[in-house]
Amino acid sequence: MSAETSHPGRCFCGAVEFTVTGAPIAMGYCHCESCRHWSAGPVNAFTLWPSGQFKLTRGAEHVGTYAHTAKTERSWCKQCGGHVYARHPGANLVDVFAAMLPSLAFKPAVHVHYQESVLPIRDGLPKMKDMPKEFGGSGEVLAE
């Protein structure tokens, strides 16, 4: 994927639009309780981008943001309630649900926070107890 490749995304109603450019630094599944509650699902498929590769292109006035913790600011459309993205300010990263990027070929490489899993997934991918060391976790891999 070249640095010029862009992928558009939007909220459920289309009032908020954004673009990510280049390649994500990571794609995978998060099993933490926070992501499960936010996504209303048993697991969250994520794509992680450097902040400079994410651009809000329409509807900034419709974006609501909530910071459950200092590590994550989750944003949604105030018109339809559709999720848009989550910023991780301390890491200078933006997390976009994989489903929000229909033109991106989702190629998950890891499961994170697998110790909190409520839906075991046997897919051969590494199952991190929490997070990789380079992202502040233990780096411990759990058995599938």
PDB file of N, CA and C in Angstrom, residues 51-116:
ATOM      1  N   SER A  51      -1.660   9.821  14.154  1.00  0.00           N
ATOM      2  CA  SER A  51      -2.616  10.931  14.100  1.00  0.00           C
ATOM      3  C   SER A  51      -2.527  11.738  12.813  1.00  0.00           C
ATOM      4  N   GLY A  52      -1.339  11.919  12.274  1.00  0.00           N
ATOM      5  CA  GLY A  52      -1.165  12.693  11.054  1.00  0.00           C
ATOM      6  C   GLY A  52      -1.755  12.042   9.815  1.00  0.00           C
ATOM      7  N   GLN A  53      -2.119  10.759   9.902  1.00  0.00           N
ATOM      8  CA  GLN A  53      -2.710  10.053   8.768  1.00  0.00           C
ATOM      9  C   GLN A  53      -4.236  10.064   8.818  1.00  0.00           C
ATOM     10  N   PHE A  54      -4.805  10.678   9.834  1.00  0.00           N
ATOM     11  CA  PHE A  54      -6.263  10.768   9.994  1.00  0.00           C
ATOM     12  C   PHE A  54      -6.685  12.207   9.772  1.00  0.00           C
ATOM     13  N   LYS A  55      -7.730  12.418   8.968  1.00  0.00           N
ATOM     14  CA  LYS A  55      -8.228  13.771   8.735  1.00  0.00           C
ATOM     15  C   LYS A  55      -9.752  13.765   8.747  1.00  0.00           C
ATOM     16  N   LEU A  56     -10.326  14.581   9.619  1.00  0.00           N
ATOM     17  CA  LEU A  56     -11.766  14.794   9.649  1.00  0.00           C
ATOM     18  C   LEU A  56     -12.083  15.730   8.488  1.00  0.00           C
ATOM     19  N   THR A  57     -12.910  15.294   7.541  1.00  0.00           N
ATOM     20  CA  THR A  57     -13.132  16.064   6.321  1.00  0.00           C
ATOM     21  C   THR A  57     -14.487  16.748   6.263  1.00  0.00           C
ATOM     22  N   ARG A  58     -15.417  16.335   7.102  1.00  0.00           N
ATOM     23  CA  ARG A  58     -16.754  16.930   7.089  1.00  0.00           C
ATOM     24  C   ARG A  58     -17.446  16.668   8.416  1.00  0.00           C
ATOM     25  N   GLY A  59     -18.183  17.665   8.890  1.00  0.00           N
ATOM     26  CA  GLY A  59     -19.053  17.465  10.040  1.00  0.00           C
ATOM     27  C   GLY A  59     -18.420  17.580  11.404  1.00  0.00           C
ATOM     28  N   ALA A  60     -17.326  18.305  11.529  1.00  0.00           N
ATOM     29  CA  ALA A  60     -16.665  18.444  12.842  1.00  0.00           C
ATOM     30  C   ALA A  60     -17.645  18.946  13.899  1.00  0.00           C
ATOM     31  N   GLU A  61     -18.588  19.759  13.498  1.00  0.00           N
ATOM     32  CA  GLU A  61     -19.567  20.292  14.450  1.00  0.00           C
ATOM     33  C   GLU A  61     -20.527  19.219  14.975  1.00  0.00           C
ATOM     34  N   HIS A  62     -20.544  18.062  14.334  1.00  0.00           N
ATOM     35  CA  HIS A  62     -21.426  16.973  14.760  1.00  0.00           C
ATOM     36  C   HIS A  62     -20.701  15.926  15.602  1.00  0.00           C
ATOM     37  N   VAL A  63     -19.406  16.130  15.864  1.00  0.00           N
ATOM     38  CA  VAL A  63     -18.618  15.136  16.595  1.00  0.00           C
ATOM     39  C   VAL A  63     -18.709  15.379  18.098  1.00  0.00           C
ATOM     40  N   GLY A  64     -19.114  14.350  18.814  1.00  0.00           N
ATOM     41  CA  GLY A  64     -19.093  14.354  20.273  1.00  0.00           C
ATOM     42  C   GLY A  64     -17.930  13.489  20.736  1.00  0.00           C
ATOM     43  N   THR A  65     -17.353  13.816  21.882  1.00  0.00           N
ATOM     44  CA  THR A  65     -16.198  13.067  22.383  1.00  0.00           C
ATOM     45  C   THR A  65     -16.364  12.790  23.866  1.00  0.00           C
ATOM     46  N   TYR A  66     -15.956  11.602  24.270  1.00  0.00           N
ATOM     47  CA  TYR A  66     -16.007  11.202  25.671  1.00  0.00           C
ATOM     48  C   TYR A  66     -14.695  10.511  26.027  1.00  0.00           C
ATOM     49  N   ALA A  67     -14.084  10.910  27.119  1.00  0.00           N
ATOM     50  CA  ALA A  67     -12.845  10.296  27.589  1.00  0.00           C
ATOM     51  C   ALA A  67     -13.138   9.514  28.871  1.00  0.00           C
ATOM     52  N   HIS A  68     -13.340   8.217  28.736  1.00  0.00           N
ATOM     53  CA  HIS A  68     -13.552   7.347  29.897  1.00  0.00           C
ATOM     54  C   HIS A  68     -12.279   7.262  30.728  1.00  0.00           C
ATOM     55  N   THR A  69     -11.136   7.303  30.041  1.00  0.00           N
ATOM     56  CA  THR A  69      -9.824   7.338  30.693  1.00  0.00           C
ATOM     57  C   THR A  69      -8.972   8.386  29.976  1.00  0.00           C
ATOM     58  N   ALA A  70      -7.851   8.733  30.560  1.00  0.00           N
ATOM     59  CA  ALA A  70      -6.950   9.703  29.942  1.00  0.00           C
ATOM     60  C   ALA A  70      -6.267   9.131  28.698  1.00  0.00           C
ATOM     61  N   LYS A  71      -6.305   7.812  28.540  1.00  0.00           N
ATOM     62  CA  LYS A  71      -5.628   7.171  27.415  1.00  0.00           C
ATOM     63  C   LYS A  71      -6.449   7.173  26.130  1.00  0.00           C
ATOM     64  N   THR A  72      -7.774   7.300  26.233  1.00  0.00           N
ATOM     65  CA  THR A  72      -8.621   7.167  25.049  1.00  0.00           C
ATOM     66  C   THR A  72      -9.754   8.175  25.055  1.00  0.00           C
ATOM     67  N   GLU A  73      -9.891   8.886  23.927  1.00  0.00           N
ATOM     68  CA  GLU A  73     -11.001   9.817  23.707  1.00  0.00           C
ATOM     69  C   GLU A  73     -11.834   9.252  22.563  1.00  0.00           C
ATOM     70  N   ARG A  74     -13.027   8.751  22.865  1.00  0.00           N
ATOM     71  CA  ARG A  74     -13.879   8.116  21.858  1.00  0.00           C
ATOM     72  C   ARG A  74     -14.845   9.148  21.281  1.00  0.00           C
ATOM     73  N   SER A  75     -14.999   9.124  19.948  1.00  0.00           N
ATOM     74  CA  SER A  75     -15.826  10.120  19.274  1.00  0.00           C
ATOM     75  C   SER A  75     -16.925   9.469  18.452  1.00  0.00           C
ATOM     76  N   TRP A  76     -18.059  10.164  18.355  1.00  0.00           N
ATOM     77  CA  TRP A  76     -19.237   9.674  17.661  1.00  0.00           C
ATOM     78  C   TRP A  76     -19.950  10.847  16.992  1.00  0.00           C
ATOM     79  N   CYS A  77     -20.896  10.530  16.130  1.00  0.00           N
ATOM     80  CA  CYS A  77     -21.729  11.551  15.500  1.00  0.00           C
ATOM     81  C   CYS A  77     -22.887  11.879  16.425  1.00  0.00           C
ATOM     82  N   LYS A  78     -23.058  13.171  16.740  1.00  0.00           N
ATOM     83  CA  LYS A  78     -24.145  13.588  17.630  1.00  0.00           C
ATOM     84  C   LYS A  78     -25.508  13.510  16.944  1.00  0.00           C
ATOM     85  N   GLN A  79     -25.549  13.383  15.624  1.00  0.00           N
ATOM     86  CA  GLN A  79     -26.829  13.257  14.907  1.00  0.00           C
ATOM     87  C   GLN A  79     -27.366  11.830  14.931  1.00  0.00           C
ATOM     88  N   CYS A  80     -26.512  10.860  14.597  1.00  0.00           N
ATOM     89  CA  CYS A  80     -27.001   9.479  14.481  1.00  0.00           C
ATOM     90  C   CYS A  80     -26.484   8.560  15.589  1.00  0.00           C
ATOM     91  N   GLY A  81     -25.483   9.012  16.334  1.00  0.00           N
ATOM     92  CA  GLY A  81     -24.892   8.175  17.383  1.00  0.00           C
ATOM     93  C   GLY A  81     -23.844   7.203  16.863  1.00  0.00           C
ATOM     94  N   GLY A  82     -23.589   7.228  15.562  1.00  0.00           N
ATOM     95  CA  GLY A  82     -22.614   6.313  14.974  1.00  0.00           C
ATOM     96  C   GLY A  82     -21.195   6.614  15.426  1.00  0.00           C
ATOM     97  N   HIS A  83     -20.457   5.572  15.714  1.00  0.00           N
ATOM     98  CA  HIS A  83     -19.061   5.726  16.121  1.00  0.00           C
ATOM     99  C   HIS A  83     -18.230   6.220  14.954  1.00  0.00           C
ATOM    100  N   VAL A  84     -17.226   7.046  15.254  1.00  0.00           N
ATOM    101  CA  VAL A  84     -16.386   7.582  14.201  1.00  0.00           C
ATOM    102  C   VAL A  84     -14.933   7.166  14.406  1.00  0.00           C
ATOM    103  N   TYR A  85     -14.352   7.459  15.565  1.00  0.00           N
ATOM    104  CA  TYR A  85     -12.949   7.133  15.825  1.00  0.00           C
ATOM    105  C   TYR A  85     -12.678   7.284  17.305  1.00  0.00           C
ATOM    106  N   ALA A  86     -11.475   6.866  17.711  1.00  0.00           N
ATOM    107  CA  ALA A  86     -10.994   7.079  19.074  1.00  0.00           C
ATOM    108  C   ALA A  86      -9.555   7.565  18.987  1.00  0.00           C
ATOM    109  N   ARG A  87      -9.248   8.609  19.728  1.00  0.00           N
ATOM    110  CA  ARG A  87      -7.868   9.124  19.775  1.00  0.00           C
ATOM    111  C   ARG A  87      -7.189   8.579  21.035  1.00  0.00           C
ATOM    112  N   HIS A  88      -5.908   8.278  20.866  1.00  0.00           N
ATOM    113  CA  HIS A  88      -5.052   7.882  21.982  1.00  0.00           C
ATOM    114  C   HIS A  88      -3.992   8.972  22.068  1.00  0.00           C
ATOM    115  N   PRO A  89      -4.303  10.091  22.762  1.00  0.00           N
ATOM    116  CA  PRO A  89      -3.432  11.267  22.732  1.00  0.00           C
ATOM    117  C   PRO A  89      -2.012  11.018  23.219  1.00  0.00           C
ATOM    118  N   GLY A  90      -1.830  10.209  24.217  1.00  0.00           N
ATOM    119  CA  GLY A  90      -0.492   9.953  24.742  1.00  0.00           C
ATOM    120  C   GLY A  90       0.401   9.222  23.758  1.00  0.00           C
ATOM    121  N   ALA A  91      -0.213   8.457  22.866  1.00  0.00           N
ATOM    122  CA  ALA A  91       0.539   7.697  21.875  1.00  0.00           C
ATOM    123  C   ALA A  91       0.504   8.359  20.497  1.00  0.00           C
ATOM    124  N   ASN A  92      -0.258   9.456  20.359  1.00  0.00           N
ATOM    125  CA  ASN A  92      -0.394  10.166  19.085  1.00  0.00           C
ATOM    126  C   ASN A  92      -0.950   9.242  17.996  1.00  0.00           C
ATOM    127  N   LEU A  93      -1.972   8.454  18.383  1.00  0.00           N
ATOM    128  CA  LEU A  93      -2.587   7.492  17.478  1.00  0.00           C
ATOM    129  C   LEU A  93      -4.099   7.689  17.421  1.00  0.00           C
ATOM    130  N   VAL A  94      -4.687   7.258  16.297  1.00  0.00           N
ATOM    131  CA  VAL A  94      -6.136   7.257  16.122  1.00  0.00           C
ATOM    132  C   VAL A  94      -6.558   5.833  15.801  1.00  0.00           C
ATOM    133  N   ASP A  95      -7.577   5.364  16.485  1.00  0.00           N
ATOM    134  CA  ASP A  95      -8.132   4.028  16.310  1.00  0.00           C
ATOM    135  C   ASP A  95      -9.438   4.169  15.541  1.00  0.00           C
ATOM    136  N   VAL A  96      -9.541   3.474  14.419  1.00  0.00           N
ATOM    137  CA  VAL A  96     -10.758   3.488  13.612  1.00  0.00           C
ATOM    138  C   VAL A  96     -11.260   2.052  13.528  1.00  0.00           C
ATOM    139  N   PHE A  97     -12.541   1.831  13.869  1.00  0.00           N
ATOM    140  CA  PHE A  97     -13.117   0.495  13.735  1.00  0.00           C
ATOM    141  C   PHE A  97     -12.921   0.035  12.292  1.00  0.00           C
ATOM    142  N   ALA A  98     -12.526  -1.203  12.085  1.00  0.00           N
ATOM    143  CA  ALA A  98     -12.289  -1.734  10.742  1.00  0.00           C
ATOM    144  C   ALA A  98     -13.526  -1.586   9.857  1.00  0.00           C
ATOM    145  N   ALA A  99     -14.702  -1.760  10.414  1.00  0.00           N
ATOM    146  CA  ALA A  99     -15.937  -1.666   9.629  1.00  0.00           C
ATOM    147  C   ALA A  99     -16.199  -0.259   9.096  1.00  0.00           C
ATOM    148  N   MET A 100     -15.545   0.742   9.668  1.00  0.00           N
ATOM    149  CA  MET A 100     -15.725   2.126   9.218  1.00  0.00           C
ATOM    150  C   MET A 100     -14.948   2.416   7.944  1.00  0.00           C
ATOM    151  N   LEU A 101     -14.094   1.501   7.507  1.00  0.00           N
ATOM    152  CA  LEU A 101     -13.228   1.706   6.346  1.00  0.00           C
ATOM    153  C   LEU A 101     -13.491   0.623   5.302  1.00  0.00           C
ATOM    154  N   PRO A 102     -14.587   0.753   4.552  1.00  0.00           N
ATOM    155  CA  PRO A 102     -14.951  -0.320   3.620  1.00  0.00           C
ATOM    156  C   PRO A 102     -13.938  -0.587   2.509  1.00  0.00           C
ATOM    157  N   SER A 103     -13.094   0.383   2.159  1.00  0.00           N
ATOM    158  CA  SER A 103     -12.119   0.151   1.094  1.00  0.00           C
ATOM    159  C   SER A 103     -10.798  -0.430   1.597  1.00  0.00           C
ATOM    160  N   LEU A 104     -10.624  -0.528   2.903  1.00  0.00           N
ATOM    161  CA  LEU A 104      -9.390  -1.082   3.469  1.00  0.00           C
ATOM    162  C   LEU A 104      -9.512  -2.595   3.594  1.00  0.00           C
ATOM    163  N   ALA A 105      -8.537  -3.313   3.077  1.00  0.00           N
ATOM    164  CA  ALA A 105      -8.495  -4.768   3.262  1.00  0.00           C
ATOM    165  C   ALA A 105      -8.050  -5.029   4.699  1.00  0.00           C
ATOM    166  N   PHE A 106      -8.971  -5.489   5.530  1.00  0.00           N
ATOM    167  CA  PHE A 106      -8.673  -5.734   6.944  1.00  0.00           C
ATOM    168  C   PHE A 106      -7.855  -7.012   7.054  1.00  0.00           C
ATOM    169  N   LYS A 107      -6.620  -6.877   7.563  1.00  0.00           N
ATOM    170  CA  LYS A 107      -5.718  -8.008   7.742  1.00  0.00           C
ATOM    171  C   LYS A 107      -5.245  -8.019   9.192  1.00  0.00           C
ATOM    172  N   PRO A 108      -6.056  -8.578  10.091  1.00  0.00           N
ATOM    173  CA  PRO A 108      -5.680  -8.576  11.503  1.00  0.00           C
ATOM    174  C   PRO A 108      -4.412  -9.388  11.733  1.00  0.00           C
ATOM    175  N   ALA A 109      -3.595  -8.904  12.673  1.00  0.00           N
ATOM    176  CA  ALA A 109      -2.337  -9.585  12.972  1.00  0.00           C
ATOM    177  C   ALA A 109      -2.223  -9.994  14.429  1.00  0.00           C
ATOM    178  N   VAL A 110      -3.146  -9.521  15.285  1.00  0.00           N
ATOM    179  CA  VAL A 110      -2.989  -9.747  16.720  1.00  0.00           C
ATOM    180  C   VAL A 110      -4.333  -9.585  17.440  1.00  0.00           C
ATOM    181  N   HIS A 111      -4.446 -10.224  18.578  1.00  0.00           N
ATOM    182  CA  HIS A 111      -5.538 -10.005  19.520  1.00  0.00           C
ATOM    183  C   HIS A 111      -4.917  -9.338  20.741  1.00  0.00           C
ATOM    184  N   VAL A 112      -5.506  -8.250  21.222  1.00  0.00           N
ATOM    185  CA  VAL A 112      -5.002  -7.586  22.428  1.00  0.00           C
ATOM    186  C   VAL A 112      -6.026  -7.706  23.551  1.00  0.00           C
ATOM    187  N   HIS A 113      -5.533  -7.608  24.786  1.00  0.00           N
ATOM    188  CA  HIS A 113      -6.352  -7.752  26.000  1.00  0.00           C
ATOM    189  C   HIS A 113      -7.141  -9.066  25.986  1.00  0.00           C
ATOM    190  N   TYR A 114      -6.477 -10.116  25.519  1.00  0.00           N
ATOM    191  CA  TYR A 114      -7.164 -11.401  25.384  1.00  0.00           C
ATOM    192  C   TYR A 114      -7.533 -12.017  26.732  1.00  0.00           C
ATOM    193  N   GLN A 115      -6.876 -11.595  27.810  1.00  0.00           N
ATOM    194  CA  GLN A 115      -7.228 -12.124  29.133  1.00  0.00           C
ATOM    195  C   GLN A 115      -8.646 -11.716  29.524  1.00  0.00           C
ATOM    196  N   GLU A 116      -9.213 -10.705  28.842  1.00  0.00           N
ATOM    197  CA  GLU A 116     -10.583 -10.247  29.117  1.00  0.00           C
ATOM    198  C   GLU A 116     -11.600 -10.821  28.135  1.00  0.00           C
TER     199      GLU A 116
END
